[in-house]
Coordinates of C-alpha atoms in Angstrom, one line a residue:
X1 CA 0.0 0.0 0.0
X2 CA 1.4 3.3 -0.9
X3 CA 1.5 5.7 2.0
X4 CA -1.7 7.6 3.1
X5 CA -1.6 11.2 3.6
X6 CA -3.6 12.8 6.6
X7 CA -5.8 16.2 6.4
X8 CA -4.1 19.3 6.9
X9 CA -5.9 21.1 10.6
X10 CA -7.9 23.8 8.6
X11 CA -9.6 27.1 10.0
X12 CA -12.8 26.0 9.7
X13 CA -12.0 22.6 12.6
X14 CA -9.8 25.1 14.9
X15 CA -13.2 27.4 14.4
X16 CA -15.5 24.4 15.1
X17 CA -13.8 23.3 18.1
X18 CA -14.4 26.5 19.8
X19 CA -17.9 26.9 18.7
X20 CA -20.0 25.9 22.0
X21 CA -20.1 28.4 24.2
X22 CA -21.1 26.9 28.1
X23 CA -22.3 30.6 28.3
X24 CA -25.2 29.8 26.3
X25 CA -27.3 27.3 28.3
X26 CA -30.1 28.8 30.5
X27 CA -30.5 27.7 34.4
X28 CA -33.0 25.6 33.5
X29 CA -30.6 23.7 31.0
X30 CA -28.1 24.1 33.8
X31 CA -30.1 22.6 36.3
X32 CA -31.1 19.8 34.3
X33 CA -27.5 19.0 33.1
X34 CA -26.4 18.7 36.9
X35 CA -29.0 16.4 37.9
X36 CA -28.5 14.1 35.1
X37 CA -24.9 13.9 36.4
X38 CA -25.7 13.4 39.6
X39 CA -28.2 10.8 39.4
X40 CA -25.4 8.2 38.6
X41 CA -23.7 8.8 42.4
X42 CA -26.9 9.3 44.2
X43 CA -28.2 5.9 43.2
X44 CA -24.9 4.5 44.2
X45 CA -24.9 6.0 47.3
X46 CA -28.5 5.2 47.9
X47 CA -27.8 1.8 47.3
X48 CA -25.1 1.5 49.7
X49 CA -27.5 2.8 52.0
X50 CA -29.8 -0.1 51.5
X51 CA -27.1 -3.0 51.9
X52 CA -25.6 -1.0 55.6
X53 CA -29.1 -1.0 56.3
X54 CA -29.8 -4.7 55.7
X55 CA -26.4 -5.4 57.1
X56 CA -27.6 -3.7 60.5
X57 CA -30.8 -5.2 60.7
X58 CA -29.9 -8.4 59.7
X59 CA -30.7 -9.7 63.2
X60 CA -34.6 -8.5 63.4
X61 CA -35.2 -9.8 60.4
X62 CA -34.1 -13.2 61.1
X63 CA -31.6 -13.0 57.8
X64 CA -28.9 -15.5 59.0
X65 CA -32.0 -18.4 59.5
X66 CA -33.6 -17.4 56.3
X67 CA -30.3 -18.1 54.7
X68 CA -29.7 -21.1 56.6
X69 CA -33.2 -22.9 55.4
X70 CA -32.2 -21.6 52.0
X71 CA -29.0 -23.6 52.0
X72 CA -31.1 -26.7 53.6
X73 CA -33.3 -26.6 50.7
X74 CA -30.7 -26.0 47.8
X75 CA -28.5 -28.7 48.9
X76 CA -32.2 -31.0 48.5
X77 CA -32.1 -30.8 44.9
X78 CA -31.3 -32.8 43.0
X79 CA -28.4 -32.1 39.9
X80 CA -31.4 -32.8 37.4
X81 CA -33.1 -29.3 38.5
X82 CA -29.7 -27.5 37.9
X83 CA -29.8 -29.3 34.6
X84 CA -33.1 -28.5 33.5
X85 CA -32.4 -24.6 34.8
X86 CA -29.5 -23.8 33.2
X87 CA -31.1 -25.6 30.0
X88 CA -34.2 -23.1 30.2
X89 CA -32.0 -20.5 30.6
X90 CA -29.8 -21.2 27.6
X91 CA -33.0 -21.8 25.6
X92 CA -34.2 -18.2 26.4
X93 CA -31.2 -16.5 25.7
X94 CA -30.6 -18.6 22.7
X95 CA -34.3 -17.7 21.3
X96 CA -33.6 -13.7 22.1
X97 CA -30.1 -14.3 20.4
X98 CA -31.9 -15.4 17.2
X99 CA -34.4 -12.4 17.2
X100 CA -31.7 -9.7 18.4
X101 CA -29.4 -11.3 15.2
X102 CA -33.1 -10.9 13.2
X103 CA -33.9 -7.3 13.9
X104 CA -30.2 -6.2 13.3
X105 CA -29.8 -7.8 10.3
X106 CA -33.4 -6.7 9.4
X107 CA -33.3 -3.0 10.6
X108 CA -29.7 -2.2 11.5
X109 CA -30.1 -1.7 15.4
X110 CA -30.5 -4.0 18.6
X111 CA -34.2 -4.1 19.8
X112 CA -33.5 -4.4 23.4
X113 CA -31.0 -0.9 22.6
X114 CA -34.0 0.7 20.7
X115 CA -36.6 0.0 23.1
X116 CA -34.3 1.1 26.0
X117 CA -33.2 4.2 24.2
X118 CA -37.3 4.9 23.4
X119 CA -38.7 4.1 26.5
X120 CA -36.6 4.0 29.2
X121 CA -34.1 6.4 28.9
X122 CA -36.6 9.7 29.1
X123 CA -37.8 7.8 32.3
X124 CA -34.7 7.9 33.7
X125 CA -33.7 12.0 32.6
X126 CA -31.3 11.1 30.0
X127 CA -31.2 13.0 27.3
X128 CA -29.7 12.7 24.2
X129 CA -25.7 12.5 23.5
X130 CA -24.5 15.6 21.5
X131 CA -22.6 13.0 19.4
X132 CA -25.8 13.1 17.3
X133 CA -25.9 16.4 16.0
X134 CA -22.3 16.5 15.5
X135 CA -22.5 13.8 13.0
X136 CA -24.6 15.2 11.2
X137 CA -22.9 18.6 11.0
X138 CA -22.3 20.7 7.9
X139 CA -18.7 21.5 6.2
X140 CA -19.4 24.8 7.6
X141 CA -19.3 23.4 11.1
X142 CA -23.0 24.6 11.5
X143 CA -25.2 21.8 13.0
X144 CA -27.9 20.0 10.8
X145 CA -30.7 17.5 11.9
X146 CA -30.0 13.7 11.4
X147 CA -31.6 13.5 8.4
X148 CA -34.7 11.3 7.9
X149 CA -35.3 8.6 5.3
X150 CA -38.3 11.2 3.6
X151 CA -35.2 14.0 3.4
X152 CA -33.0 11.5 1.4
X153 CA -33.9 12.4 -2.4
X154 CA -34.2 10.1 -4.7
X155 CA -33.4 10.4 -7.9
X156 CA -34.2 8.6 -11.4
X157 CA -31.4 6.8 -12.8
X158 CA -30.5 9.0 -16.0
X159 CA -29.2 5.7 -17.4
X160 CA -32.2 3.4 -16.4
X161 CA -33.2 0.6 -18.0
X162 CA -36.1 -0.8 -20.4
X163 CA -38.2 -2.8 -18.7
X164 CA -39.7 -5.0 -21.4
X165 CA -36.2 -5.5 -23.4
X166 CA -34.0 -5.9 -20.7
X167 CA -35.6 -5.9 -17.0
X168 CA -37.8 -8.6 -18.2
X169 CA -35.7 -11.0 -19.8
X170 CA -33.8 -10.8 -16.9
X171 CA -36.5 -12.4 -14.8
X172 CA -37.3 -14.7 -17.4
X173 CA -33.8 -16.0 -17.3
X174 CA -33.0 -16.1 -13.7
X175 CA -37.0 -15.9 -11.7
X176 CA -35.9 -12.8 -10.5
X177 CA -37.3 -9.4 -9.6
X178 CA -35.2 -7.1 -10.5
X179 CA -37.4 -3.8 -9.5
X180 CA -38.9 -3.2 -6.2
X181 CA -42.4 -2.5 -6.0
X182 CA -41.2 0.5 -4.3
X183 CA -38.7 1.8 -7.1
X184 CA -41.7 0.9 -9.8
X185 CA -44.2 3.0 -7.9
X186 CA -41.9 6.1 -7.9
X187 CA -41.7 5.6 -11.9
X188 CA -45.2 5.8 -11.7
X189 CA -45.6 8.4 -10.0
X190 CA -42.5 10.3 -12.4
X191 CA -44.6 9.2 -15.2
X192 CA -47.9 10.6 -14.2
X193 CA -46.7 13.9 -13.4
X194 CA -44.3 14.4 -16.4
X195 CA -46.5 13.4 -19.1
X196 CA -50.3 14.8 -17.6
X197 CA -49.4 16.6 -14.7
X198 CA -49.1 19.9 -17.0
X199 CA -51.9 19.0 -19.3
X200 CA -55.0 22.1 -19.2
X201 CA -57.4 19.7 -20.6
X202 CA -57.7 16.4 -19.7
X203 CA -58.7 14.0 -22.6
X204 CA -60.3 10.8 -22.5
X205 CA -56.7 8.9 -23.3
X206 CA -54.9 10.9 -21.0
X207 CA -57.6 9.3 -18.2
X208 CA -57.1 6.1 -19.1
X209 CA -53.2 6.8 -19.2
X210 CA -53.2 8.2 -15.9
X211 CA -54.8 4.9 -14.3
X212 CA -52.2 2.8 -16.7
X213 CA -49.1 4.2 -15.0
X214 CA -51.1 3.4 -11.6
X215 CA -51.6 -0.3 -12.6
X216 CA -49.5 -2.5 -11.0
X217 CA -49.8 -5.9 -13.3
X218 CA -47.8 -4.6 -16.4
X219 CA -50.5 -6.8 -18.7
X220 CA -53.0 -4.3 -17.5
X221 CA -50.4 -1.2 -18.3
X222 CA -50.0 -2.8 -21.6
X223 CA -53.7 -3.2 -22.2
X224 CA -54.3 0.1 -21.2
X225 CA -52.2 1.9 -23.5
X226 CA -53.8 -0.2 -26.5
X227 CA -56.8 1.3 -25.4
X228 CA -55.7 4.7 -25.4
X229 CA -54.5 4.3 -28.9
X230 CA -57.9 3.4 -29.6
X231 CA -59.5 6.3 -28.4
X232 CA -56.5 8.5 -30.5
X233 CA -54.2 6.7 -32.3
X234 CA -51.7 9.8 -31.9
X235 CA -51.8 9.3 -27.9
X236 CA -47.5 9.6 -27.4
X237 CA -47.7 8.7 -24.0
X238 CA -49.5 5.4 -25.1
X239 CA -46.5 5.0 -27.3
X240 CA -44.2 5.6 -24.5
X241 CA -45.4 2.8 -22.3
X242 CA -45.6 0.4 -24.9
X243 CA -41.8 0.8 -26.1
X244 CA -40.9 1.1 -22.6
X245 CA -43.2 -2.3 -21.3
X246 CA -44.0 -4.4 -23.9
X247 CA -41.0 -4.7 -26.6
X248 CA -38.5 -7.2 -25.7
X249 CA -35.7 -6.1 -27.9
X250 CA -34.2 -2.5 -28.6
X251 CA -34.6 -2.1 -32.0
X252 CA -38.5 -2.5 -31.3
X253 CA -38.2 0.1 -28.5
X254 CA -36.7 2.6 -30.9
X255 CA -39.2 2.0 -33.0
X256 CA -42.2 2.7 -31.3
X257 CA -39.9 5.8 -28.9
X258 CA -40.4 7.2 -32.8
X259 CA -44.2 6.6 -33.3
X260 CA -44.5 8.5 -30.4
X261 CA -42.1 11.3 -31.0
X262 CA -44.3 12.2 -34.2
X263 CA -47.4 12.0 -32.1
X264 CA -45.7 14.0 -29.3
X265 CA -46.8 17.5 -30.5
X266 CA -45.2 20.2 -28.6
X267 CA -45.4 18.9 -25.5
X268 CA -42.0 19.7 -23.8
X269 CA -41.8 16.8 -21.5
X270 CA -42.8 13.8 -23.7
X271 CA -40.1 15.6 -26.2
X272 CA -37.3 15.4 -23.7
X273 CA -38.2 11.5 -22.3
X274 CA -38.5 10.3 -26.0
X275 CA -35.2 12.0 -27.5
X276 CA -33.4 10.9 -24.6
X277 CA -34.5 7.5 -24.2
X278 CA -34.0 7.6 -28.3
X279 CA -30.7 8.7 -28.2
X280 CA -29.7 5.5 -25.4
X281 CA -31.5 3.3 -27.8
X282 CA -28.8 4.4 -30.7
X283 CA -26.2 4.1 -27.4
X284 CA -27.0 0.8 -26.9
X285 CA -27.3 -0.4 -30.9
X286 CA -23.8 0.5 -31.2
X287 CA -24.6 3.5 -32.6
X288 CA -22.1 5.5 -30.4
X289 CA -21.8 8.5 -32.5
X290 CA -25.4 9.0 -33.6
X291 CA -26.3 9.2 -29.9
X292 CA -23.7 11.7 -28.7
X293 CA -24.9 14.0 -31.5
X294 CA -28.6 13.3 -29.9
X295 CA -27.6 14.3 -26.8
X296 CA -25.6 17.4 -27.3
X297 CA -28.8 18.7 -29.6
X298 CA -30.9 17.8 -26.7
X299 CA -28.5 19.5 -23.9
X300 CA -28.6 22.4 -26.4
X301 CA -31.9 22.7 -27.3
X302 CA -33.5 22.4 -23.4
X303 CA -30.1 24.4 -21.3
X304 CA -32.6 24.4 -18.0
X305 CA -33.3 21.0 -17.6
X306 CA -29.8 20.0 -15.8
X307 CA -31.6 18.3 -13.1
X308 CA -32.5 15.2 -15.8
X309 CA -28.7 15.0 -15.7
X310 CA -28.5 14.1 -19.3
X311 CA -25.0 15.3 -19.3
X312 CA -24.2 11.7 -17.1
X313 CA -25.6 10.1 -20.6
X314 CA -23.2 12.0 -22.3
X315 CA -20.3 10.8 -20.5
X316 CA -20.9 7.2 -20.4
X317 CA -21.2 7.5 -24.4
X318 CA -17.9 9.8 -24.6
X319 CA -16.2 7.1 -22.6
X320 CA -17.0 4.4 -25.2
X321 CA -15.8 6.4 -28.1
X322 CA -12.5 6.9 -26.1
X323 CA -12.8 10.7 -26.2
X324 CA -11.0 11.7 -23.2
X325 CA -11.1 15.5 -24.2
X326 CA -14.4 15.9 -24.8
X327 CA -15.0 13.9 -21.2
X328 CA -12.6 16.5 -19.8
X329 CA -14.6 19.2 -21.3
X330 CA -17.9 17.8 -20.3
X331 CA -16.5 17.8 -16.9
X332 CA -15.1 21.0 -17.0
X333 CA -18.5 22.4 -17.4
X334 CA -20.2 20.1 -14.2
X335 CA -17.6 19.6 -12.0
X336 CA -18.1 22.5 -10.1
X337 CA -18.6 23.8 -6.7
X338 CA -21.6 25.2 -6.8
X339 CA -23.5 21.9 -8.7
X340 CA -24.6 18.5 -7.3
X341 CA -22.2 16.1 -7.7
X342 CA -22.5 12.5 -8.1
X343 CA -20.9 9.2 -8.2
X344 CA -20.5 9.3 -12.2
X345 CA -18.9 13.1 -12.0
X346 CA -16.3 12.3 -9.1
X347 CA -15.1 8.5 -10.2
X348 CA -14.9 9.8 -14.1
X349 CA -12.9 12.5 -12.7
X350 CA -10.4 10.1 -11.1
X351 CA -11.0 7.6 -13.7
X352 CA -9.4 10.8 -16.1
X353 CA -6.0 11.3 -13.4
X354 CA -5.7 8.0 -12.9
X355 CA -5.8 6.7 -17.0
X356 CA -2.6 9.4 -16.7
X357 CA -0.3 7.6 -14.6
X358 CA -1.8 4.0 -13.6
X359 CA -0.2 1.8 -17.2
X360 CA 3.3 3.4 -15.6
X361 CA 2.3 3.2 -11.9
X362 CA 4.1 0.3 -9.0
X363 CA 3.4 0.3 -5.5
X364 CA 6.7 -0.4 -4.6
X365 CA 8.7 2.1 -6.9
X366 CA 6.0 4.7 -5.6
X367 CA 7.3 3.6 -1.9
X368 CA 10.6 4.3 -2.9
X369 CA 10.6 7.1 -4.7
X370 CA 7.1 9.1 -3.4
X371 CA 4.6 9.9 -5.5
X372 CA 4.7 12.4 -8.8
X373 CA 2.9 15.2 -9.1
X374 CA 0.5 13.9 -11.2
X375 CA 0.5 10.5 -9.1
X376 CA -0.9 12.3 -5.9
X377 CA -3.6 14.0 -8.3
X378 CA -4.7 11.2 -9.2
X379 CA -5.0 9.5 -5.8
X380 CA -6.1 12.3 -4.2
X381 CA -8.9 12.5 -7.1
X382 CA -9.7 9.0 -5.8
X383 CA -9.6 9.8 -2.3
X384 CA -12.3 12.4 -3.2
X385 CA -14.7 10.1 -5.6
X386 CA -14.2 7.5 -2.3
X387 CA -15.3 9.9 0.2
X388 CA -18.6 11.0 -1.9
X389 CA -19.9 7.2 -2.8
X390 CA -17.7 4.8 -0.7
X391 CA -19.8 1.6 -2.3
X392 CA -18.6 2.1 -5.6
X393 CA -14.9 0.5 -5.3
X394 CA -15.7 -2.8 -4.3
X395 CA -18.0 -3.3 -7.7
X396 CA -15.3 -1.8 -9.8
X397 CA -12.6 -4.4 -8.0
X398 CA -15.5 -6.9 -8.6
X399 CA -15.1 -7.6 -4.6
X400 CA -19.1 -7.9 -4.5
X401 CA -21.2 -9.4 -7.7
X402 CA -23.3 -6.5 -9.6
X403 CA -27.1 -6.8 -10.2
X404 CA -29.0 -4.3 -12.4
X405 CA -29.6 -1.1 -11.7
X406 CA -32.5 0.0 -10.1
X407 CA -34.6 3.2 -11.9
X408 CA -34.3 5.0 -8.5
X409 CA -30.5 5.8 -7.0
X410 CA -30.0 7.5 -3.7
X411 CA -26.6 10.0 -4.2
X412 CA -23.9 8.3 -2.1
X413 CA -25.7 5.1 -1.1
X414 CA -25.0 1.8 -2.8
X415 CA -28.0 2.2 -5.5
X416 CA -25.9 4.9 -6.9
X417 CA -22.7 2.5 -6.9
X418 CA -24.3 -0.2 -8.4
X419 CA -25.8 1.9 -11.4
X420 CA -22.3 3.6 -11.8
X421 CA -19.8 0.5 -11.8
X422 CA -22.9 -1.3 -14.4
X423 CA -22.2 0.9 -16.7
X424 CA -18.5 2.3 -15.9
X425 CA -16.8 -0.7 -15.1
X426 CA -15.7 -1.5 -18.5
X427 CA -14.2 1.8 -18.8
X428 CA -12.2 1.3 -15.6
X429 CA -10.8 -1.6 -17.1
X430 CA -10.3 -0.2 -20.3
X431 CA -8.3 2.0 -18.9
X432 CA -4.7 0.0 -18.1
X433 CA -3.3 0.0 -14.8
X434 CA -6.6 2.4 -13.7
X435 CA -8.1 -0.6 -11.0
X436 CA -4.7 -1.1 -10.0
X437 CA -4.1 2.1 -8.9
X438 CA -8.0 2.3 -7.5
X439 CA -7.0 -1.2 -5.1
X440 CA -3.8 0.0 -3.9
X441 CA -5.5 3.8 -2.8
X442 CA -8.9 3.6 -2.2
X443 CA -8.8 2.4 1.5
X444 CA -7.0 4.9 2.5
X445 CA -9.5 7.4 1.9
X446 CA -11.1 6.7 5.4
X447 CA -7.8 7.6 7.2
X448 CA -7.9 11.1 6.0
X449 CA -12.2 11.1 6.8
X450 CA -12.9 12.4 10.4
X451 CA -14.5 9.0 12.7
X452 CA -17.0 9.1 13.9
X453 CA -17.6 10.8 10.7
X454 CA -18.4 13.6 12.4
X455 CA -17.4 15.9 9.8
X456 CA -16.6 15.7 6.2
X457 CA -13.0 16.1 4.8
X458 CA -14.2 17.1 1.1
X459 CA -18.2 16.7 1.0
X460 CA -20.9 16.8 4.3
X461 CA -20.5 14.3 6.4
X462 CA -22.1 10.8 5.2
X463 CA -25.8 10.8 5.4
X464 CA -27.1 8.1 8.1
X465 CA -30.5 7.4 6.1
X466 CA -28.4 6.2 2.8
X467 CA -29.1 2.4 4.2
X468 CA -32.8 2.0 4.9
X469 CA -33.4 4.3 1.8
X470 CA -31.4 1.4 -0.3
X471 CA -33.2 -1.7 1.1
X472 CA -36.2 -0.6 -0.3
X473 CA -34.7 0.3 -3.8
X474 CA -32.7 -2.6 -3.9
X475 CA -34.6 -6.0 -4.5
X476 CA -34.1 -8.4 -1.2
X477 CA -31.8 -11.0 -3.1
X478 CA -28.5 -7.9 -3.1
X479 CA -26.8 -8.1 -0.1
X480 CA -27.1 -4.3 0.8
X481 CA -23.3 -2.5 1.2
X482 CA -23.6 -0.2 4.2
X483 CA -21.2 2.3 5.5
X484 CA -19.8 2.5 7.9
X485 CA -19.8 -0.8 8.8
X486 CA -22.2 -1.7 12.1
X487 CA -20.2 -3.2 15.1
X488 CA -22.5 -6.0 16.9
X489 CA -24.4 -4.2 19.5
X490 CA -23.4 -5.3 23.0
X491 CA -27.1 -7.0 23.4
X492 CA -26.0 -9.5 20.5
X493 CA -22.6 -10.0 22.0
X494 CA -24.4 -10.3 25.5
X495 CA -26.9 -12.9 24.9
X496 CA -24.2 -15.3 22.8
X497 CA -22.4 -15.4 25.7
X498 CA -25.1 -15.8 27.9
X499 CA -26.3 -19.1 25.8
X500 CA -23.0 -20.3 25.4
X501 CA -21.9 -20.1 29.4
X502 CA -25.5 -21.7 30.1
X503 CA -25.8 -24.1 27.9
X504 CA -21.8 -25.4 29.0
X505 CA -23.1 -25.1 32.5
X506 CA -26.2 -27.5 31.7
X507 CA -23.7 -30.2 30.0
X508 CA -21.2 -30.3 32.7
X509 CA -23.9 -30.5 35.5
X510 CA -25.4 -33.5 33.6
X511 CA -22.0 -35.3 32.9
X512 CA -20.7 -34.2 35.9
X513 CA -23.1 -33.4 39.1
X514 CA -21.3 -34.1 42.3
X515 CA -18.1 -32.2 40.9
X516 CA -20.1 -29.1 39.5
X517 CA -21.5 -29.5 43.2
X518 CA -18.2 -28.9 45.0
X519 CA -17.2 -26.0 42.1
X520 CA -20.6 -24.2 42.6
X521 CA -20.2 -23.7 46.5
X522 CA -16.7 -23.2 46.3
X523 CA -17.9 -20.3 44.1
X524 CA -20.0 -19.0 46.3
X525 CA -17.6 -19.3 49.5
X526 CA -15.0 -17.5 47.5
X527 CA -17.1 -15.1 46.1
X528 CA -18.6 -14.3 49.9
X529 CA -15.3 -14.1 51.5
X530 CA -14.7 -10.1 50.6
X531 CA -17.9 -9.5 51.9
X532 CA -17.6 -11.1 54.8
X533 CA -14.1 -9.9 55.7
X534 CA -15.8 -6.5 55.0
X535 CA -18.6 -7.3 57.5
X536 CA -15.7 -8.2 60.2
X537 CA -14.1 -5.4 60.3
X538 CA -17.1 -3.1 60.6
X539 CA -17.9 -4.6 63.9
X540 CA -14.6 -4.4 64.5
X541 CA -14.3 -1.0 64.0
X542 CA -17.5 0.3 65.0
X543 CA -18.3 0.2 68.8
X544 CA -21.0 -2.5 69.3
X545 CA -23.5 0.1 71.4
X546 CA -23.6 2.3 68.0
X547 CA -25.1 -1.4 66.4
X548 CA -27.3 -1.9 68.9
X549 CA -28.7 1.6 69.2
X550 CA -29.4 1.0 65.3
X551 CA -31.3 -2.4 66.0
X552 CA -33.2 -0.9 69.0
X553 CA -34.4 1.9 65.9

């Protein structure tokens, strides 16, 4: 691994460090800070209270016979009711162990943690850690609310699929679903709202069009849009479902996208959808050129629609014809400060520095030596590509199998790693040396990255609502890449070892009763020696009228 190099101390973290200001909190916030302190050491004291006090009055409440017909009736059992206890007990934990391992697995968190954390905790006066807004705290060092799973946008996948020629014969080839009903039901909604969500007067075919998108059996989609046709046989939308749904190859895709481009009037957005999705069909016949030319006219001819991010189309096409300069250019013109970025943007930017140095580039002559100039631009281009969309490496150095693309991504969460490395890992490897230099970096990209991530190096801080917003675009069958990785909460840890020690305790007192007999009470007498010691020299110490004045109380 080539040496890592560490984040410069900026103005802005000297700045953020002295941003709170004690000053600031009321009495009230005061008050209530001190006695959520100091409930810790007043039920410690108070429960040292309680043992003196039984201590004292051990000898009015008869506690040395009570213990005594204890022992009488412990040493009556029989080893089979130690067996068939510690068994229970090892059962119970082991059946919490599977649910806890469930609902982790399931939902990320510990349900014993989330219940305690939702319940208990306000009944006890906590209050939350200030570790959660600081993870969630802007470049700017100004605090942001955790955002929710509703704030995380999603967005459509410029470079989505078609369903019927290439979603479908998926599933007829494997069983598979590739689409969520969730990710389907946002194209739905896209489609209702971009192709009759502007219309002034609604028409019969627009009706049934509107209820098509809503269907969720595509045969009734399909059936729908036939009958639309029907009622005009110039309905483009109808035309739009069918190419999209019902043809099974490309070249019958393009073919009806163009019925429905004459039939589309001037209606801005059916123009758009059907040059674009017209210019992917040329994209995907080969036609590489053709569908570059597309795109630029379509770039050119509607400037203010950058947020269909038709310019990502443009650069997956560039990087099949091999023209680095007019990526460069394209880049030149979106890689900026003041735009969104993305996952396609920031690993074609490194994919650009890297393609400079990596058919030249060895590990161990960059040990030696230190890196070039052009060497460190290139991994710190990587570094920054990393830090935006973490996921994306490990489908470019094929360390986790690729599915299709969903029509949904989530910016920075693995939806948006696996519909980048779909499309642009053959560029990577086009590229000579480029994965090389991507394994022997990209790790190192979460030295430099403040942990707990509680502020960004290059980009805010990673959102925490990237995973649950991927499980439901991603169909159950993809193992789900999270970041950063969940440690096992303590509950999971806990109950293991509770089944584990219990269920060994149950063995050995059923192999082995008489000895487990002599361990267990030479447990117990060592473990009661301290506090008997302990009780000695109390008496000891304290006169025996002060004990007896206590009794008499």
């Amino acid at each position: 691994m080539i040496p890592l190099f560490t984040a410069q101390p900026s103005v802005k973290n000297m700045e953020d460090a002295t941003s709170s200001n004690p000053q600031s909190l009321g009495f009230t916030d005061k008050l209530k800070s001190w006695l959520s302190w100091s409930w810790t050491y007043i039920c410690a004291v108070w429960f040292a209270m309680v043992l003196t006090m039984i201590y004292v009055l051990r000898s009015p409440l008869k506690l040395q016979d009570t213990l005594t017909s204890a022992s009488v009736f412990l040493n009556t059992l029989t080893p089979k009711f130690y067996v068939a206890l510690t068994g229970t007990s090892s059962l119970i934990s082991g059946l919490i162990l599977i649910f806890e391992w469930w609902y982790f697995r399931k939902y990320g968190t510990s349900f014993i943690e989330q219940v305690s954390v939702s319940h208990l905790r306000p009944l006890l006066g906590g209050v939350e850690s200030s570790s959660t807004t600081g993870l969630f705290s802007s470049v700017n060092g100004d605090a942001e609310p955790r955002p929710s799973v509703s704030e995380c946008k999603v967005w459509r996948n410029p470079l989505n699929l078609f369903r019927g020629a290439e979603y479908s014969r998926y599933t007829w080839v494997t069983g598979k679903e590739p689409l969520t009903y969730y990710d389907m039901n946002l194209s739905a909604q896209d489609h209702q709202t971009f192709f009759t969500g502007d219309t002034q007067q609604i028409k019969a075919e627009d009706t049934v069009m509107q209820k098509a998108w809503r269907e969720r059996n595509p045969q009734a989609r399909i059936r729908a849009a036939y009958q639309a046709i029907e009622m005009n046989h110039e309905c483009a939308a109808a035309y739009v479902l069918l190419a999209e749904e019902e043809a099974t190859t490309i070249t019958e895709a393009e073919r009806l996208f163009k019925q429905a481009l004459r039939s589309a009037g001037k209606d801005i957005n059916l123009l758009v959808y059907i040059k674009r999705r017209l210019a992917m069909c040329a994209r995907k016949l080969g036609r590489i050129k053709e569908a570059v030319k597309m795109m630029r006219d379509l770039m050119k001819e509607f400037p203010l629609l950058g947020m269909l991010n038709i310019h990502e189309n443009l650069l997956e096409a560039l990087l099949e014809l091999q023209a680095y300069a007019d990526v460069q250019a394209v880049l030149a013109k979106y890689d900026d400060i003041s735009l969104p970025k993305s996952a396609t943007i920031c690993y074609t930017s490194a994919l650009l520095k890297a393609r400079a140095v990596s058919e030249k580039f060895s590990p161990e002559a960059a040990s030696r030596r230190g890196l070039s100039t052009a060497e460190m631009n290139a991994v710190e281009a990587i570094h920054r590509a990393v830090e935006f969309n973490p996921h994306v490496p490990k489908y470019l150095l094929e360390m986790k199998s690729l599915i299709l693309p969903p029509e949904h991504i989530l910016k920075r969460g693995d939806s948006e790693a696996v519909a980048y490395a779909f499309f642009h890992l053959q560029h990577w490897k086009r590229a000579e040396g480029a994965l090389n230099l991507l394994h022997c970096t990209w790790e190192g990209t979460f030295r430099i990255i403040p942990y707990p991530l509680e502020k960004g190096h290059l980009f805010y801080p990673y959102p925490g609502c990237t995973e649950t917003a991927d499980r439901e675009l991603l169909p159950t069958f993809h193992e789900v890449s999270v970041y950063p990785k969940k440690e096992l909460p303590f509950f999971i840890l806990f109950t293991a070892g509770l089944c584990s020690f219990t269920a060994m305790l149950a063995m050995l007192t059923h192999q082995f009763p008489e000895l487990m007999g002599v361990f267990v009470k030479a447990f117990f007498s060592t473990l009661f020696t301290p506090l008997g010691f302990f009780a000695d020299k109390m008496e000891s110490f304290m006169p025996s009228s002060f004990w007896h004045q206590l009794t008499r109380i």
